């Protein structure tokens, strides 16, 4: 399936759910009244955008429409507001030099969001691009976590570094990255155990993993990816904030967008911090990963509005 | 973000002081704040709307208008209505048929916590003298069978599995037959995660259900879920006769508003809360506590319960006596720290305390506690009893011994002195929490 097809498949339901409501609001050639705004507010809130970011987006729409010279429809205004919020959030972080080898990505997040599966998908992506990939199994806590990663490693054609259950995850990280360096592997993907961001000891453990990786390769990890479940509500804001504070995140991956959840919490996150969204997960298979496109996502949220008559 | 409702309403009602009556506008303002709190807690939009109508109907009542503290009155109404909506205490028990095994089927979205919860529930019932069998019906996810097997071994419960088959319905039938034949009291069935929009997989789990004839069917839902909880729960309960919910990952800082949505749209009661990754991280559900949590009002009851369960009562009494007599030493302080640790991570405790909201982004530092402990442990009994004797060279020794710095030691001594002075002032007052809990 082409990437574009995947995007539309993955976001189709989002589109359908929101489009209907937006269409009814934006009848062409009509001034927006309070009722319209309530409809629109409801659509955003139902998508988990959250009250704060919703207010902010609606204020932007209002401001745009006030300008008599503005020629677009209200839908255009909302789409632009969404895209620019995501764009602003994405622009600020300097990305690491992607030609570094080995390029080390540390993958983190709360429990069950899809870290291990996303690593498998990324590994598949890089292997297909002709790179050599090593997966490092730092989740030594959850039952059979390393087995899960190993199955994926075999399936996608990556190698794996693992130790026994209960091993010190920082030690696994150190050995794994050292191995990658010695073997001149192109990509290292470090899987970590899921952890709730309120657990200070577990967050400290992650900091240690990151530190230890930096001892092997000073610039590493080149990238730290937070995996966020699209069904997550406003708690996602806390997750992004706390993981960022502990580790300094590079970007987000939003998983499970193949359900009915819209993942609007990424807008709530974008309203409070600058953090680009890198990838979107749209299924359980290794192909089900697509690069995130702010404009496409914005369009999916505000689709199919007829132009003014 | 995430201020407590009480604080927010405080702002709304502040301007009432001296007027003493609620206007319609006041009520509207208050409702708007309540709505915001509910939405930030992930209560479903439509559910919130219906809920607010019920609150409004009660809030405009005359006795509120006369009340000296209308803010508190409204919060009380909101809380009561939430408790009503969440439902009374749900039976967390099970009926065990006499002629065959009871069956507990777990279903839900991907990654919600089904496998972990299966092990927790198996352990729970095994601990109550039941003969329990687990079965691994997730034939999809890599190493899902291994995961359940490892968990089963760790809790000493047998597990029925088949690594060859790709047919969960056939495996369910086999597990059911074995549980009945071998005289197990309970079969706990773990299934693969699935999306409610995946018709083929929803069909499959319905067939698994039909073949197992479960006593209870629990939908396992991530406590951090947002607005989508309503949709997925509706579809699952439409396809399966769900008899209860398990809300997982409640050991974080999610407000858990999804619970309200569940109760409002899907009917079945919430049975259990998942509160940890380990197999003992399971708690009974209490509507009043969850209501407080959703409103950001702390969770004193859980804390009190934990204190009763885990704290050494005799020690606490002794400590309290010393406190009262003004004989609180560093040794006591150390003991208090060690007792505190039994209540759970400090962060969690702080969250349960009403009115104690960490400023946004602030974090309780567990390491600080460890440092303090290390410093006191490096002191001699005399030093712990009479900190006044700790001079410069002793400070250096203590710092070296505990792997800290002299500044750390100084800070601790200063803090201790302040604490001692505070204790003096509090002197005779009762109920020092948590050490005074009986
Ligand atoms: N539908 C769907 N399911 C997904 C997606 N990504 C992951 N999953 C499923 O979500 C579940 C959890 O995924 P994992 O990769 O094990 O999640 P994790 O974050 O590594 O979990 P822990 O290590 O236990 O914290 C699995 O059943 C995955 O198949 C996705 O994009 N869509
Ligand atoms: N903190 C916390 N973590 C939990 C809780 N319940 C489950 N988890 C974690 O959440 C992640 C997913 O749990 P699983 O039991 O594998 O979830 P599942 O529903 O079986 O996942 P799939 O089979 O992939 O659909 C794991 O990392 C668990 O350790 C809980 O109550 N608290
Ligand atoms: Mg994992
Ligand atoms: Mg599972």
Coordinates of N, CA and C in Angstrom, one line a residue, chain B residues 184-311:
Chain B
X184 N -11.2 -27.5 38.2 CA -10.8 -26.1 38.6 C -12.0 -25.3 39.0
X185 N -11.8 -24.4 39.9 CA -12.9 -23.5 40.3 C -13.1 -22.4 39.3
X186 N -12.0 -21.9 38.7 CA -12.0 -20.7 37.9 C -11.1 -20.8 36.7
X187 N -11.6 -20.4 35.5 CA -10.7 -20.3 34.3 C -10.7 -18.8 34.0
X188 N -9.5 -18.3 33.9 CA -9.3 -16.9 33.5 C -8.7 -16.8 32.1
X189 N -9.5 -16.2 31.2 CA -9.1 -16.3 29.7 C -8.6 -14.9 29.3
X190 N -7.4 -14.9 28.8 CA -6.8 -13.6 28.2 C -7.0 -13.7 26.7
X191 N -7.4 -12.6 26.1 CA -7.6 -12.6 24.7 C -6.7 -11.5 24.0
X192 N -6.6 -11.6 22.7 CA -5.8 -10.6 22.0 C -6.5 -9.2 22.0
X193 N -5.7 -8.2 22.0 CA -6.2 -6.8 21.9 C -6.9 -6.7 20.5
X194 N -8.0 -5.9 20.5 CA -8.6 -5.7 19.2 C -9.3 -4.3 19.2
X195 N -9.4 -3.8 18.0 CA -10.1 -2.5 17.8 C -11.6 -2.8 17.7
X196 N -12.4 -2.0 18.3 CA -13.9 -2.2 18.2 C -14.4 -2.1 16.8
X197 N -13.6 -1.4 15.9 CA -14.1 -1.2 14.5 C -13.6 -2.4 13.6
X198 N -12.9 -3.3 14.2 CA -12.4 -4.5 13.4 C -13.5 -5.6 13.5
X199 N -14.3 -5.6 12.5 CA -15.5 -6.6 12.6 C -15.1 -8.0 12.7
X200 N -14.1 -8.4 11.9 CA -13.7 -9.8 12.0 C -13.2 -10.2 13.4
X201 N -12.4 -9.4 14.0 CA -11.9 -9.7 15.3 C -13.0 -9.6 16.4
X202 N -13.9 -8.7 16.2 CA -15.0 -8.5 17.2 C -15.9 -9.8 17.1
X203 N -16.1 -10.3 15.9 CA -16.8 -11.5 15.6 C -16.1 -12.7 16.3
X204 N -14.8 -12.7 16.2 CA -14.0 -13.8 16.8 C -14.2 -13.8 18.3
X205 N -14.1 -12.6 19.0 CA -14.2 -12.6 20.4 C -15.7 -13.0 20.9
X206 N -16.6 -12.6 20.0 CA -18.0 -13.0 20.3 C -18.1 -14.6 20.3
X207 N -17.4 -15.2 19.3 CA -17.5 -16.6 19.3 C -16.7 -17.3 20.4
X208 N -15.6 -16.7 20.8 CA -14.9 -17.1 22.0 C -15.8 -17.1 23.2
X209 N -16.5 -16.0 23.3 CA -17.5 -15.9 24.4 C -18.5 -17.0 24.4
X210 N -19.1 -17.2 23.2 CA -20.1 -18.2 23.1 C -19.6 -19.6 23.5
X211 N -18.4 -19.9 23.2 CA -17.9 -21.2 23.5 C -17.5 -21.4 24.9
X212 N -17.2 -20.2 25.6 CA -16.7 -20.3 27.0 C -17.8 -20.3 28.0
X213 N -18.9 -19.6 27.6 CA -20.1 -19.3 28.5 C -19.5 -18.8 29.8
X214 N -18.9 -17.6 29.7 CA -18.3 -17.0 30.9 C -19.3 -16.7 32.0
X215 N -18.8 -16.7 33.3 CA -19.6 -16.3 34.4 C -19.5 -14.7 34.4
X216 N -18.3 -14.2 34.1 CA -18.1 -12.8 34.1 C -17.3 -12.4 32.8
X217 N -17.7 -11.3 32.2 CA -16.9 -10.8 31.1 C -16.5 -9.4 31.4
X218 N -15.2 -9.2 31.5 CA -14.7 -7.8 31.9 C -14.1 -7.2 30.7
X219 N -14.5 -5.9 30.5 CA -13.8 -5.1 29.5 C -12.7 -4.3 30.2
X220 N -11.5 -4.5 29.7 CA -10.3 -3.9 30.3 C -10.0 -2.6 29.6
X221 N -10.1 -1.5 30.3 CA -9.9 -0.2 29.7 C -8.8 0.6 30.3
X222 N -7.9 1.2 29.5 CA -6.8 2.1 30.0 C -7.4 3.3 30.7
X223 N -7.0 3.5 31.9 CA -7.6 4.7 32.7 C -7.2 6.0 32.1
X224 N -6.3 6.1 31.2 CA -5.9 7.4 30.6 C -6.7 7.7 29.3
X225 N -7.6 6.8 29.0 CA -8.4 7.0 27.8 C -9.2 8.3 27.8
X226 N -9.3 8.9 26.6 CA -10.0 10.2 26.5 C -11.4 9.9 26.0
X227 N -11.9 10.8 25.1 CA -13.3 10.8 24.7 C -13.7 9.5 24.0
X228 N -12.7 8.8 23.4 CA -13.0 7.6 22.7 C -13.5 6.4 23.5
X229 N -13.4 6.6 24.8 CA -13.9 5.5 25.7 C -15.3 5.1 25.5
X230 N -16.1 6.1 25.2 CA -17.5 5.9 25.0 C -17.8 5.0 23.8
X231 N -17.1 5.4 22.7 CA -17.3 4.6 21.4 C -16.8 3.2 21.6
X232 N -15.6 3.0 22.1 CA -15.1 1.6 22.2 C -16.0 0.8 23.1
X233 N -16.3 1.4 24.3 CA -17.1 0.6 25.3 C -18.5 0.3 24.7
X234 N -19.1 1.2 24.0 CA -20.4 1.0 23.4 C -20.4 -0.2 22.5
X235 N -19.4 -0.2 21.6 CA -19.3 -1.3 20.6 C -19.0 -2.7 21.3
X236 N -18.1 -2.6 22.3 CA -17.7 -3.9 23.0 C -19.0 -4.4 23.7
X237 N -19.6 -3.5 24.4 CA -20.8 -4.0 25.2 C -21.9 -4.4 24.3
X238 N -21.9 -3.9 23.1 CA -22.9 -4.3 22.1 C -22.7 -5.7 21.6
X239 N -21.4 -6.0 21.5 CA -21.1 -7.3 20.9 C -20.9 -8.4 22.0
X240 N -20.6 -8.0 23.2 CA -20.4 -9.0 24.2 C -21.2 -8.6 25.4
X241 N -21.8 -9.6 26.1 CA -22.5 -9.2 27.3 C -21.5 -8.9 28.5
X242 N -21.0 -7.7 28.4 CA -20.0 -7.3 29.4 C -20.6 -7.1 30.8
X243 N -20.0 -7.7 31.8 CA -20.6 -7.7 33.1 C -19.8 -6.8 34.1
X244 N -18.7 -6.2 33.6 CA -17.9 -5.3 34.4 C -16.7 -4.7 33.7
X245 N -16.2 -3.7 34.3 CA -15.0 -3.0 33.7 C -13.8 -3.1 34.7
X246 N -12.7 -3.1 34.1 CA -11.4 -3.0 34.9 C -10.7 -1.7 34.3
X247 N -10.5 -0.8 35.1 CA -9.8 0.5 34.7 C -8.4 0.4 35.1
X248 N -7.4 0.3 34.1 CA -6.0 0.1 34.5 C -5.2 1.4 34.5
X249 N -4.0 1.2 35.0 CA -2.9 2.3 35.0 C -3.4 3.5 35.8
X250 N -4.2 3.2 36.8 CA -4.7 4.2 37.7 C -3.7 4.6 38.7
X251 N -2.5 4.1 38.6 CA -1.4 4.5 39.5 C -0.7 5.7 39.0
X252 N -1.1 6.2 37.9 CA -0.5 7.5 37.4 C -1.3 8.7 37.8
X253 N -1.2 9.8 37.1 CA -1.9 11.0 37.5 C -3.1 11.3 36.6
X254 N -3.6 10.2 35.9 CA -4.8 10.4 35.1 C -5.9 10.7 36.1
X255 N -6.8 11.5 35.6 CA -8.0 11.8 36.5 C -9.0 10.7 36.3
X256 N -9.0 10.0 35.2 CA -9.9 8.8 35.1 C -11.3 9.2 34.7
X257 N -11.5 10.3 34.1 CA -12.9 10.7 33.7 C -13.6 9.7 32.8
X258 N -12.8 8.8 32.1 CA -13.3 7.8 31.2 C -14.3 6.9 32.0
X259 N -14.0 6.7 33.3 CA -14.9 5.9 34.1 C -16.3 6.4 34.1
X260 N -16.5 7.7 34.1 CA -17.8 8.3 34.1 C -18.5 7.9 32.8
X261 N -17.8 8.0 31.7 CA -18.4 7.7 30.5 C -18.8 6.3 30.4
X262 N -18.0 5.4 30.9 CA -18.3 4.0 30.9 C -19.6 3.7 31.6
X263 N -19.8 4.3 32.8 CA -21.0 4.0 33.6 C -22.2 4.6 32.9
X264 N -22.0 5.8 32.3 CA -23.1 6.5 31.7 C -23.6 5.8 30.5
X265 N -22.7 5.3 29.6 CA -23.2 4.8 28.3 C -23.3 3.3 28.3
X266 N -22.5 2.6 29.1 CA -22.4 1.2 28.9 C -23.1 0.3 30.0
X267 N -23.5 1.0 31.0 CA -24.3 0.3 32.0 C -23.6 -0.6 33.0
X268 N -22.7 -1.4 32.6 CA -22.0 -2.4 33.6 C -21.2 -1.6 34.6
X269 N -21.1 -2.2 35.8 CA -20.3 -1.6 36.8 C -18.8 -1.7 36.7
X270 N -18.1 -0.8 37.3 CA -16.6 -0.9 37.3 C -16.3 -1.8 38.5
X271 N -15.5 -2.8 38.2 CA -15.2 -3.8 39.3 C -13.9 -3.6 40.0
X272 N -12.9 -3.3 39.2 CA -11.5 -3.2 39.7 C -10.7 -2.1 39.1
X273 N -9.8 -1.6 39.8 CA -8.8 -0.7 39.3 C -7.4 -1.4 39.2
X274 N -6.7 -1.2 38.1 CA -5.3 -1.6 38.0 C -4.5 -0.5 38.5
X275 N -3.6 -0.8 39.5 CA -2.8 0.3 40.1 C -1.3 -0.1 40.1
X276 N -0.9 -0.8 39.1 CA 0.6 -1.1 39.1 C 0.8 -2.2 38.1
X277 N 2.1 -2.3 37.7 CA 2.5 -3.3 36.7 C 2.6 -4.7 37.3
X278 N 2.9 -4.7 38.6 CA 3.1 -6.0 39.3 C 1.8 -6.7 39.6
X279 N 1.8 -8.0 39.8 CA 0.6 -8.8 39.9 C -0.2 -8.5 41.1
X280 N 0.3 -7.7 42.1 CA -0.6 -7.3 43.2 C -1.2 -5.9 43.0
X281 N -1.0 -5.3 41.9 CA -1.5 -4.0 41.7 C -3.0 -3.9 41.3
X282 N -3.8 -4.4 42.1 CA -5.2 -4.5 41.8 C -6.0 -4.0 43.1
X283 N -6.9 -3.0 42.8 CA -7.7 -2.5 44.0 C -9.2 -2.6 43.7
X284 N -10.0 -2.7 44.7 CA -11.4 -2.7 44.5 C -11.8 -1.2 44.1
X285 N -12.9 -1.1 43.4 CA -13.3 0.2 43.0 C -14.2 0.9 44.0
X286 N -14.0 2.1 44.3 CA -14.9 2.9 45.2 C -15.3 4.2 44.5
X287 N -16.6 4.3 44.3 CA -17.2 5.4 43.5 C -16.8 6.8 44.1
X288 N -16.9 6.9 45.5 CA -16.6 8.2 46.1 C -15.2 8.6 45.9
X289 N -14.3 7.6 46.0 CA -12.8 8.0 45.8 C -12.6 8.4 44.4
X290 N -13.1 7.7 43.4 CA -12.9 8.1 42.0 C -13.5 9.5 41.7
X291 N -14.7 9.7 42.3 CA -15.3 11.0 42.1 C -14.4 12.1 42.6
X292 N -13.8 11.9 43.8 CA -12.9 12.9 44.4 C -11.7 13.1 43.4
X293 N -11.2 12.0 42.9 CA -10.0 12.1 42.0 C -10.3 12.9 40.8
X294 N -11.5 12.6 40.2 CA -11.9 13.3 39.0 C -12.0 14.8 39.2
X295 N -12.4 15.1 40.4 CA -12.6 16.5 40.7 C -11.3 17.1 41.3
X296 N -10.3 16.3 41.4 CA -9.0 16.8 41.9 C -9.0 17.1 43.4
X297 N -9.8 16.3 44.1 CA -9.9 16.5 45.6 C -9.1 15.6 46.4
X298 N -8.2 14.9 45.8 CA -7.4 14.0 46.7 C -8.1 12.7 47.0
X299 N -7.4 11.8 47.6 CA -8.0 10.5 47.9 C -7.5 10.0 49.2
X300 N -8.0 10.8 50.2 CA -7.6 10.5 51.6 C -8.0 9.1 52.0
X301 N -9.2 8.7 51.6 CA -9.6 7.4 52.0 C -8.7 6.2 51.7
X302 N -8.2 6.3 50.4 CA -7.3 5.2 50.0 C -6.0 5.3 50.9
X303 N -5.6 6.5 51.2 CA -4.4 6.7 52.0 C -4.5 6.1 53.4
X304 N -5.7 6.5 53.9 CA -6.0 6.0 55.3 C -6.0 4.4 55.3
X305 N -6.6 3.9 54.2 CA -6.7 2.4 54.2 C -5.4 1.8 54.1
X306 N -4.5 2.4 53.3 CA -3.2 1.9 53.1 C -2.4 2.0 54.4
X307 N -2.6 3.1 55.1 CA -1.9 3.3 56.4 C -2.3 2.2 57.3
X308 N -3.6 1.9 57.4 CA -4.1 0.9 58.3 C -3.5 -0.4 57.9
X309 N -3.4 -0.7 56.6 CA -2.9 -2.0 56.2 C -1.4 -2.2 56.5
X310 N -0.7 -1.1 56.2 CA 0.8 -1.3 56.0 C 1.6 -0.7 57.2
X311 N 1.0 0.2 57.9 CA 1.9 0.8 59.0 C 1.8 0.0 60.2

